[in-house]
Coordinates of C-alpha atoms and ligand atoms in Angstrom, one line a residue:
X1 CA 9.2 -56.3 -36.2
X2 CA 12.8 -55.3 -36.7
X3 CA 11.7 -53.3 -40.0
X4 CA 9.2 -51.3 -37.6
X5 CA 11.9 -51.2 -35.3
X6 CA 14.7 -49.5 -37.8
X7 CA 11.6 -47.1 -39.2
X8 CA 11.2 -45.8 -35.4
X9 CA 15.0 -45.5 -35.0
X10 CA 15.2 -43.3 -38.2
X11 CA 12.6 -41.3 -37.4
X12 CA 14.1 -40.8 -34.0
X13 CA 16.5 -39.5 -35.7
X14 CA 15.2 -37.2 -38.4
X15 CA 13.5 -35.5 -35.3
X16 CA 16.3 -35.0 -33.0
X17 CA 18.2 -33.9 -36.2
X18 CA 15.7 -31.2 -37.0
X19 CA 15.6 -30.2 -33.8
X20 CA 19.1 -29.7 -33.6
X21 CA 18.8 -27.6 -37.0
X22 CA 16.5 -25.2 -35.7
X23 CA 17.9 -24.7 -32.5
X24 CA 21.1 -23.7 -34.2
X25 CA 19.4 -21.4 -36.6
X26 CA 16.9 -19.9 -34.6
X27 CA 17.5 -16.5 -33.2
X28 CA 18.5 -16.2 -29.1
X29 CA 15.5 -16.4 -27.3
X30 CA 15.5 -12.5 -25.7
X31 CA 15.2 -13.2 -21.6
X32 CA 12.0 -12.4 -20.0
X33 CA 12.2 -10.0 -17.4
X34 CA 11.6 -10.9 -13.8
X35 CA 10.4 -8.8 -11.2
X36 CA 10.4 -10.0 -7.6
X37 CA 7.8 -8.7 -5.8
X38 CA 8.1 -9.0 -1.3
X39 CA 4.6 -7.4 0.1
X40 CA 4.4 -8.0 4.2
X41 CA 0.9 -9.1 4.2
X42 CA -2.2 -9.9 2.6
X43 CA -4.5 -9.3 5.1
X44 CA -5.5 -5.7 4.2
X45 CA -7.4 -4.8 0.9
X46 CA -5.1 -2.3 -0.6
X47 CA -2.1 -5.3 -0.6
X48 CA -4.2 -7.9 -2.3
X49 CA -5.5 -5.0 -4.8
X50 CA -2.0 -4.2 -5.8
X51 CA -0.8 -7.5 -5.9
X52 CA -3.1 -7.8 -8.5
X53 CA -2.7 -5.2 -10.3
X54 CA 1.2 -6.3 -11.0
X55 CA 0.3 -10.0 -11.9
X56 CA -2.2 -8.4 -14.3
X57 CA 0.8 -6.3 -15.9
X58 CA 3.0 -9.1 -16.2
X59 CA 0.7 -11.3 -17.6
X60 CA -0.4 -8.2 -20.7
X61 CA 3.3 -7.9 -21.3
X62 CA 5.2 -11.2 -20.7
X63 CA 7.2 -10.1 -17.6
X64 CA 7.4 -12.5 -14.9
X65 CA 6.1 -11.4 -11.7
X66 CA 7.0 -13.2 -8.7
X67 CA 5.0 -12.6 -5.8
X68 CA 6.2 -13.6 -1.8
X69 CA 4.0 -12.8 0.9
X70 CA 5.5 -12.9 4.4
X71 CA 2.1 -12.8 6.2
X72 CA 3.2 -10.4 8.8
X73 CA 6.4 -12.0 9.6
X74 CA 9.4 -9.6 9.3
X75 CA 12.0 -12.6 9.9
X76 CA 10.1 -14.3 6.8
X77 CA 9.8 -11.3 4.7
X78 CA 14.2 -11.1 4.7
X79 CA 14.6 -15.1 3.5
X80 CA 11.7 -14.6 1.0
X81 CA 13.4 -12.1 -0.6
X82 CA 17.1 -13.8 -0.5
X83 CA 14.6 -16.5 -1.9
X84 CA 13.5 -14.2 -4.9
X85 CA 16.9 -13.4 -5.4
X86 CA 18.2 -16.9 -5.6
X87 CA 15.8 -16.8 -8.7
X88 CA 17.5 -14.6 -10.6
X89 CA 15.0 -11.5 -10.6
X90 CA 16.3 -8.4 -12.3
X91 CA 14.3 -5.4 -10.3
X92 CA 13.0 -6.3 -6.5
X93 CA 9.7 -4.3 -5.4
X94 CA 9.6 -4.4 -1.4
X95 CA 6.9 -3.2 0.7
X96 CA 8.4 -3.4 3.7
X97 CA 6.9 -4.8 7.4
X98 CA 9.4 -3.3 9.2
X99 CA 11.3 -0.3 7.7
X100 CA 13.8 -1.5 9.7
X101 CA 14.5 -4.6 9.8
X102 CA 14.7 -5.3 5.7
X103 CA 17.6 -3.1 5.5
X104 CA 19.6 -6.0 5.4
X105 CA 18.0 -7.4 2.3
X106 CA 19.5 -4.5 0.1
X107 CA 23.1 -5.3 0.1
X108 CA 22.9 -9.2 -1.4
X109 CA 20.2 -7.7 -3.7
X110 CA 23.3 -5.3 -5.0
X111 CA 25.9 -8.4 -4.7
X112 CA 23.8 -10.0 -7.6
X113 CA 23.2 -6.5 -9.5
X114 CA 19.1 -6.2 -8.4
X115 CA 18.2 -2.6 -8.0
X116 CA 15.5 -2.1 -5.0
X117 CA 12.4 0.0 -5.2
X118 CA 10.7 0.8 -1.6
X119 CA 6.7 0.1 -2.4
X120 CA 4.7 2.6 -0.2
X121 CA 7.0 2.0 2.6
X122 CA 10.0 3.3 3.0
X123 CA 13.3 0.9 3.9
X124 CA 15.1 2.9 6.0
X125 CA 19.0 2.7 7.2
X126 CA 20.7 0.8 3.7
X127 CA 21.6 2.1 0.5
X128 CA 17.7 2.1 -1.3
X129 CA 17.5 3.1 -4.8
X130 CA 14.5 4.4 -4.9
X131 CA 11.4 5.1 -3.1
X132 CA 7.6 5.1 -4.5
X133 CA 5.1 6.4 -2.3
X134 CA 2.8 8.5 -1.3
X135 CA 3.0 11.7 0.9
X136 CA 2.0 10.3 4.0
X137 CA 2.5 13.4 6.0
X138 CA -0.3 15.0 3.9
X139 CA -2.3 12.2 4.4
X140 CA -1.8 12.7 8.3
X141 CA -2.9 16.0 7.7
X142 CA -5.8 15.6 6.2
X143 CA -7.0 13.1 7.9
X144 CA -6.7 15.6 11.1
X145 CA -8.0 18.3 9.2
X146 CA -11.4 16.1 8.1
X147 CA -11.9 16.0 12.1
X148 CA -10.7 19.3 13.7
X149 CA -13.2 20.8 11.0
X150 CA -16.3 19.1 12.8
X151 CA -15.0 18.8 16.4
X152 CA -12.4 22.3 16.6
X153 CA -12.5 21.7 20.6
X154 CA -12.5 19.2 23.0
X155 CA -11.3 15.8 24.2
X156 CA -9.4 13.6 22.0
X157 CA -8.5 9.8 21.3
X158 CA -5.3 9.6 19.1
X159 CA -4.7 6.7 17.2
X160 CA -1.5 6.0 15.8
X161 CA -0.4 3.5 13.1
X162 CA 2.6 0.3 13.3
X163 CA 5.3 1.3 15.1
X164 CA 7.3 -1.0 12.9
X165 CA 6.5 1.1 9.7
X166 CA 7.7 4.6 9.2
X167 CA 5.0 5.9 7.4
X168 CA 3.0 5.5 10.8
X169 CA 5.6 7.8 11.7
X170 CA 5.0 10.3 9.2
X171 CA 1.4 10.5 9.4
X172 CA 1.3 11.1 13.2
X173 CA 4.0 13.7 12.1
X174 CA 1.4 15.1 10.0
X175 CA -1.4 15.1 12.6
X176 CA 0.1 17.1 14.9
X177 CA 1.0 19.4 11.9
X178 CA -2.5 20.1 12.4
X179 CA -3.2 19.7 15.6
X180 CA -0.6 21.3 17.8
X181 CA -2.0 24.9 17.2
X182 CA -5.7 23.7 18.9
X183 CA -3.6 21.7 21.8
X184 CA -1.4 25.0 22.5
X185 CA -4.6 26.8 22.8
X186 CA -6.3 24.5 25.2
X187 CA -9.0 23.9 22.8
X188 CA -8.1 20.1 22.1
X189 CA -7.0 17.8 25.0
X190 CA -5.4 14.4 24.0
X191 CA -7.2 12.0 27.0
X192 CA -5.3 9.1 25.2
X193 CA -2.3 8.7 22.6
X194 CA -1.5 5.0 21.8
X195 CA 0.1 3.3 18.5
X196 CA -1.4 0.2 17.2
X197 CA 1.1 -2.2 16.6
X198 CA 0.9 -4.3 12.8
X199 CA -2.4 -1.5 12.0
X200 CA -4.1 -4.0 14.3
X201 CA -7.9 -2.9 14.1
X202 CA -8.1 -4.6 17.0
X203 CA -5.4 -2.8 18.9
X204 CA -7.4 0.6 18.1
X205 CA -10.6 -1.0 19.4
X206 CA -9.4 -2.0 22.7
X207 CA -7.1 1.4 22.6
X208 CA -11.1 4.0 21.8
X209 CA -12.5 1.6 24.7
X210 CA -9.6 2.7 27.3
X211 CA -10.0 6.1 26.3
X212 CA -13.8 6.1 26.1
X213 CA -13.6 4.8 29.8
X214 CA -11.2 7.6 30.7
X215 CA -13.0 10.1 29.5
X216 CA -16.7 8.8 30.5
X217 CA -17.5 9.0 27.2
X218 CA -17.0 12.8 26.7
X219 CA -14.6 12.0 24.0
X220 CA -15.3 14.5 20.8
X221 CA -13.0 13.4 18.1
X222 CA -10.8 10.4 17.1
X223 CA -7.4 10.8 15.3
X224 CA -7.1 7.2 13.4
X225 CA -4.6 6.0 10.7
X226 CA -5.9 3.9 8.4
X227 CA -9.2 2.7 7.3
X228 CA -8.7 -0.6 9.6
X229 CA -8.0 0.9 12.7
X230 CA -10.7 3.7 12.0
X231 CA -13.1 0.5 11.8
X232 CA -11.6 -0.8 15.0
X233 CA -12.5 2.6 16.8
X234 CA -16.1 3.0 15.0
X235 CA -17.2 -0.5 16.6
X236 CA -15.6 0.6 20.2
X237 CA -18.1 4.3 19.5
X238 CA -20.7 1.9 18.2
X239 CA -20.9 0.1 21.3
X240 CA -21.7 3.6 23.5
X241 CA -23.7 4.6 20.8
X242 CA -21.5 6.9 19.6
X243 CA -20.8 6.2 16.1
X244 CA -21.8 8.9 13.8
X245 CA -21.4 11.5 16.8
X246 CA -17.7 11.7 17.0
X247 CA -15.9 12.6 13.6
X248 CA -12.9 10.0 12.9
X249 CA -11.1 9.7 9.4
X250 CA -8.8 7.0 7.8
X251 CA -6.8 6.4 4.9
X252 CA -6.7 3.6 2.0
X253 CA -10.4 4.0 1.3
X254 CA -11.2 0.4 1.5
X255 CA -14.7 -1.0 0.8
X256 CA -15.6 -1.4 4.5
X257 CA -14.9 2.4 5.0
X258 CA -16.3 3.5 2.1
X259 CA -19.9 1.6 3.5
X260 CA -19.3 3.7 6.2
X261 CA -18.9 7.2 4.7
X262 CA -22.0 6.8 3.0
X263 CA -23.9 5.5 6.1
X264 CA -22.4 8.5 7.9
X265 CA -20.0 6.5 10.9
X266 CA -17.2 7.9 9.3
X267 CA -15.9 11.1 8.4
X268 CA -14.1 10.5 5.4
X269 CA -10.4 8.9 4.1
X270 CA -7.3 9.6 2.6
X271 CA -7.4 8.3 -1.0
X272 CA -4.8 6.4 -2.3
X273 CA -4.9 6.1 -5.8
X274 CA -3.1 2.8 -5.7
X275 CA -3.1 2.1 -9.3
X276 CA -1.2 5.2 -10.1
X277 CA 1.6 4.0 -7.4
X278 CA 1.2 0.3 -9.2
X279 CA 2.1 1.9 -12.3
X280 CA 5.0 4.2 -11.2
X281 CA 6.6 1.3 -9.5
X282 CA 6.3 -0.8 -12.9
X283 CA 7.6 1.9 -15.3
X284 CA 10.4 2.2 -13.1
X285 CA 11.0 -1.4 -12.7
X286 CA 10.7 -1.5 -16.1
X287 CA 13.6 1.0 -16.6
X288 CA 16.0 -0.4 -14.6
X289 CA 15.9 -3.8 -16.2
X290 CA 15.8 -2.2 -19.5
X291 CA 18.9 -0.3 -18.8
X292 CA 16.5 3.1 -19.4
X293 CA 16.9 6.2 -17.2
X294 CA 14.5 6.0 -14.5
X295 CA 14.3 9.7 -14.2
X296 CA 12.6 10.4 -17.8
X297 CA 11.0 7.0 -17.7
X298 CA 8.0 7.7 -15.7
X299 CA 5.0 9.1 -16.6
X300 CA 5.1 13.2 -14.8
X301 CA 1.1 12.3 -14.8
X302 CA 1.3 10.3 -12.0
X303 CA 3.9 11.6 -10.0
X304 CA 6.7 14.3 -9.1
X305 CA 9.9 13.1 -8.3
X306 CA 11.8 14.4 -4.7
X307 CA 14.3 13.0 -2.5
X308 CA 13.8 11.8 1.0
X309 CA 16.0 11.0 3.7
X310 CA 16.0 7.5 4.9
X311 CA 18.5 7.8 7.2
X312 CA 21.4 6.9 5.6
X313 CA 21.0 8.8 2.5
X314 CA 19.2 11.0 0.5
X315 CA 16.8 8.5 -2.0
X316 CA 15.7 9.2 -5.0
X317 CA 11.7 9.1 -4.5
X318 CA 8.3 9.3 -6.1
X319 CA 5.8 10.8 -4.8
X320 CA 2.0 10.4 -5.6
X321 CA -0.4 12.8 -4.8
X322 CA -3.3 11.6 -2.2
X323 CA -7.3 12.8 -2.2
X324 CA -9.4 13.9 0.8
X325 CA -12.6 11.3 0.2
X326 CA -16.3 11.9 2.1
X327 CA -19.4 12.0 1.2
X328 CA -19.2 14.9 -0.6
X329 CA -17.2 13.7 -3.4
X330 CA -17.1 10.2 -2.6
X331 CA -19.4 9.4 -6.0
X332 CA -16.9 11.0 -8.2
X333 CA -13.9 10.1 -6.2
X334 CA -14.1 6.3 -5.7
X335 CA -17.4 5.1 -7.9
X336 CA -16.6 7.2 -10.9
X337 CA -13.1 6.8 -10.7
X338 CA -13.8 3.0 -11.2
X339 CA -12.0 2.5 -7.8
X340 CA -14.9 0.9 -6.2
X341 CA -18.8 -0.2 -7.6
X342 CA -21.5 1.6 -6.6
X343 CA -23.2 -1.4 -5.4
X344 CA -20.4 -2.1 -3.1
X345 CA -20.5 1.3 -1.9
X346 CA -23.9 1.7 -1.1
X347 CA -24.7 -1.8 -0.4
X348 CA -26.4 -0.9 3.5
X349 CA -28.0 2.3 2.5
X350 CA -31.9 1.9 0.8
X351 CA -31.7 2.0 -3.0
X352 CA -34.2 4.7 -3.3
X353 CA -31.1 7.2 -2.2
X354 CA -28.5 5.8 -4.7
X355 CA -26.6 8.3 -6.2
X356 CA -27.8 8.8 -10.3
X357 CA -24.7 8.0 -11.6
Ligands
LIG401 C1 0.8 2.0 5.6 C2 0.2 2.5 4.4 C3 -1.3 2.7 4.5 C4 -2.0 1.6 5.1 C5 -1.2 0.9 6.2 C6 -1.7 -0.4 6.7 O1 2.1 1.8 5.4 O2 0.8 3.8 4.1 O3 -1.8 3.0 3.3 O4 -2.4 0.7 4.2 O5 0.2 0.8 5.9 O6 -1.3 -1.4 5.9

């Protein structure tokens, strides 16, 4: 027993020993990067698509990614991101609930040396380092453009994104880009003009049923923001069998609208070729924990870069061109592209007219 005992001992030994020999000769471990990623919510397609698409980087290239989701809460999205930074991250990606309100994330991120990127939305009011995004007046515009092009008179519902998040802003900014012209001529009449608060799809339903009721159904056009609200609306045309007859466009191109384009209930969408913004915002990540200069870091494929005010200063931004999506080009655009499957796309409409692709 005490022989047994001694061998164990010794061999306790020899390991530790060795151990101790390696660790002193082996080279310092180089640290892993560590990229803190806040998004606001899950609950729409693009966010859990992107999401993805970063966990999928870090895993090809050893980078830690880690992910809070603040589920719509703007109080929760500020301590999950003093939580990411308690964790030591080197770059922090936000995509901001309220443009507001996570101002006040950006000085402690600088107080530990953690560069902030804006995702998609910007943070407005602090000193940001950079913005990437896409121009969301142009996809106000087109979105306007996809409707004044069917319906070039008449009476309008106007459908405006989140309050809370300044692109809403910027893409009602770019509506009336296009629209003002028609409502100085008296050719389009605004019957209702209404925000919906968090993109609520639910908000733009009950907001198309008020106007639908004001108007007695002469409505000719709805002005939407985004694919979710335009899906909120289409169910309030459905339900006066409208849907189909009055032109309304989105943005984001999610499955659900994309259904719909084909099936003809909606007119078309901004496209948002989020893997191109996915890979801006990690190439710049990528630069500023590598000490690399941002500026000549990023691919001029996928971008250009421009400055934009946020209201406390000029930020340095990058800016990601959007596509005007309906059926027209909608096979090329989103199946080809490998953004969505064909299947998916055409999933309600008879197999016999599926696109040859
Ligand atoms: C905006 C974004 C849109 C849309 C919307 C709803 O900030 O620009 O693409 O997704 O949020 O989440």
């Amino acid at each position: 027993m005490k022989k047994i005992l001694t061998i164990l001992l010794v061999l306790v030994l020899i390991s530790s020993f060795t151990a101790l020999f390696a660790g002193g000769q082996s080279e310092p471990k180089e640290k892993r990067i560590k990229i803190g990623i806040s998004v606001g919510t899950l609950r729409q397609e693009r966010w859990v698509r992107e999401i993805e698409m970063f966990e999928a980087f870090g895993k090809a290239n050893n980078v830690d990614i880690l992910v809070q989701s603040a589920e719509d809460d703007p109080n929760r999205q500020v301590s999950q991101v003093e939580n990411l930074l308690s964790q030591g991250i080197d770059v922090l990606i936000v995509q901001a609930l309220d443009s507001e309100a996570i101002g006040v994330v950006i000085d402690p991120a600088h107080a530990d040396g953690v560069p902030v990127i804006a995702y998609d939305r910007f943070v407005r009011n602090g000193d940001l380092d950079y913005y990437v995004t896409f121009d969301s007046v142009k996809v106000g515009e087109v979105q306007a453009e996809f409707v004044v092009s069917k319906a070039p008179k008449g009476n309008y519902i106007w459908l405006k994104g989140g309050p809370e998040d300044f692109n809403a802003h910027l893409v009602a900014q770019g509506h009336r880009n296009i629209l003002q012209p028609y409502i100085d001529r008296g050719d389009i009449n605004i019957v209702l003009e209404q925000w919906c608060i968090g993109w609520d799809p639910e908000e733009a339903l009950r907001h198309t049923e008020n106007g639908l009721t004001l108007a007695n159904n002469n409505i000719q056009a709805v002005i939407a923001s985004n694919d979710g609200t335009a899906g909120g609306a289409i169910q309030a045309l459905a339900a006066q069998g409208l849907a189909g007859k009055v032109p309304i466009a989105g943005q984001d191109a999610d499955i659900a609208a994309a259904q719909r384009i084909v099936e003809g209930t909606q007119t078309g969408t901004a496209y948002k070729p989020l893997a191109l913004l996915n890979r801006a915002a990690i190439e710049l990540a990528m630069a500023l924990a590598q000490g690399k200069d941002p500026k000549t870091a990023l691919d001029p494929a996928l971008g250009v870069w421009t400055q934009l005010d946020n209201g406390y200063k000029m930020v340095d931004s990058f800016s990601v061109d959007v596509v005007a999506v309906d059926k027209d080009n909608i096979d090329e655009e989103l199946i080809k592209s490998g953004f969505h499957k064909l299947e998916d796309v055409y999933k309600n409409i008879p197999r016999s007219q599926w696109p040859n692709l």
